[in-house]
Amino acid sequence: MDSQRNDVPGVTVTDVDFSYGSGRAKKQVLFGCSLHLSFGELVIMTGPSGSGKTTLLTLIGGLRSLQLGSIRVGSLELRGMPTRRLDLFRRQIGFIFQDHNLFDSLSAGQTLRLAMRLFPGRYTRKELRERPLEMLEALGMGEYLHARPDEISTGQKQRVAIARALMNHPKIILADEPTASLDKETGRVVIDLLRERAIKNNALVLIVSHDQRLFEFSDQVVRVVDGRVLANEDEMIAALD
Amino acid sequence: MGIGFLIIWHSKERLLFSVAGIAMAVAIMFLEQGFYYAVLDSQARITPLINGELVVVHRDRTHLNKWNSLERAQIHRVAALRGVERVIPVYKINARLYNEDADRQRRVLVYAFPADAMPLKIGDPDEVLSRLRLARTVLFDRRSRDIYGQLQPGTDLEIDGAMYRFDGFVDIGPDLVSDGALVMSEGTLFERHPSISPVMAVLQLVENADPASVRERMMESFTNIMVMTPSALAAREMHFIKHSAPIGIIFGIGMVAGLVIGVVVCYQVLFNQIIDLLPQYATLTAMGFSQVFIARLVVEQALLMCLTGYVVAVPVVWYLFTLLADHTRMVMALDLDRGLFVFGLTVFIGVLAALLALQTALRANPADLY
């Protein structure tokens, strides 16, 4: 791993192993993964299905407990972090899932205001009123402020979900195939917005994707194959062979 | 508007089902409570009607359906005590009233007292006493159950084979044992029951007399009587019923059944709601919302369902109580204390169902969203 990169603030993953199950059913999916992701970067994590990239994503996001190894986010060590602190840590993260997971009963505006409730006291009343609309407009969804999920398309739902993830200016954005259900133009809008967030807010944007078209927008491409992060080009070629 | 409200409001069918189920549970609890108090209140039915500060009964008369009688001579001795203005004996017998419409006899309770003083608040004193002074005149309790036929004032009634003039109505009310009542004067009663003794005596005290002191003097002077205030008599009666008859456990089980139905309905709806929205709850956890927030969401939904069910049930119960009171002539009351008690149980239903369903919401693993 590039030691110079490690000096730049970001996420440092060191010798992470992870297994599912126990006893005879135990299956190891990550083997000594190490990488550094800097704030202000848009990183694509790619690899074959079942390679462990999603597992690594969930570990970085504090959605699973670390078993072996270390993940540091800035100065915070995730290994052994108590549940309550993990909840607070995850508030700094914007999660974008493949399925939008919106509440059918909440309009787009209500969904975004719900996200803002993660930080009570941070927003003024004016911001609570206006920020949801601003965010939706940035994603071309301004006219759907009062629309509920059953009134919009799948692609539009995903845009609302993306807006939800970005509402609180997260330090880290973790996305799983965010453009899969979007058309080319909208997908481009989303990537541009994410990239803008990376630069403007000095946020780390980590996207798990098979879409090679996204590679040109990234600052780094991390390949995960058979539970290992490929460190250099030789390893990548070997993996392809 | 609360998120919980929006979630539950969105599934109208589910909300309707839950409200209906909880309303039924609330109604069951109210009805069981109503029946319980109706039995208690009816057994002590006569006590709020007592027109005096104290009541004297035989010491062995442990409850009002036991008719141990007082000595007539004792009534006069009691009347001589300091502080007592008047002692009014009350007689009680069972009789058979002939129902001309049905051509059958029906059991009826007969109260009798001297026609110069009212021991019971059962009507306008002047009107009642003036009618009772007429020989062989009876007054009928208009709150009796509808089994005695159409009775018209001014007609004759056959009671235990003898004819009496029916001259008007009084207001008493039946109990579990007696379907109806008649009132006659002491003199009219003595015609057929010359050696009858009173079952109780109502004491009207002189102005400013202290009932407690009079009672104490009386208890010291007479060893075979009990002297109580009307409210103490009512409390004693209710205590007797509660401890001698299993009505508490009978109606208590009914209330528990209502509670269980409410919890099951509320839990089932919440559980299904949570299962349908498991990815959404997992997303909230992933975003960093605390378990407390998610718990509040679930409790909010539960309480909304329960409170709506309660509000729907109240007018239905009120109507049912009116119907039952009209039919049984027993006191089926929906008062604030009882309403609050059932309200408290309804809230408990919501909280318990929410706590049970919450486990499912909290087990939603956000890592599974990826």
Coordinates of C-alpha atoms in Angstrom, one line a residue, chain A residues 18 20 27-31 46-56 208 210 224-228:
Chain A
F18 CA -14.0 -11.7 7.5
Y20 CA -19.6 -15.8 7.7
K27 CA -16.9 -19.4 5.2
Q28 CA -14.1 -16.9 4.9
V29 CA -14.8 -14.1 2.3
L30 CA -12.1 -11.6 3.0
F31 CA -8.5 -12.4 3.2
T46 CA -15.3 -3.5 -8.6
G47 CA -14.9 -7.2 -9.0
P48 CA -16.8 -10.4 -9.8
S49 CA -19.9 -11.2 -8.0
G50 CA -19.2 -12.9 -4.7
S51 CA -15.7 -11.4 -4.5
G52 CA -16.4 -9.8 -1.1
K53 CA -16.6 -6.1 -2.2
T54 CA -20.0 -5.6 -0.7
T55 CA -18.9 -7.2 2.5
L56 CA -15.9 -4.8 2.6
V208 CA -19.5 -0.6 -5.7
H210 CA -19.7 -3.3 -12.4
V224 CA -11.6 -7.1 -5.2
V225 CA -11.2 -10.7 -6.4
D226 CA -11.8 -13.8 -4.3
G227 CA -11.8 -11.8 -1.1
R228 CA -8.5 -10.0 -1.8

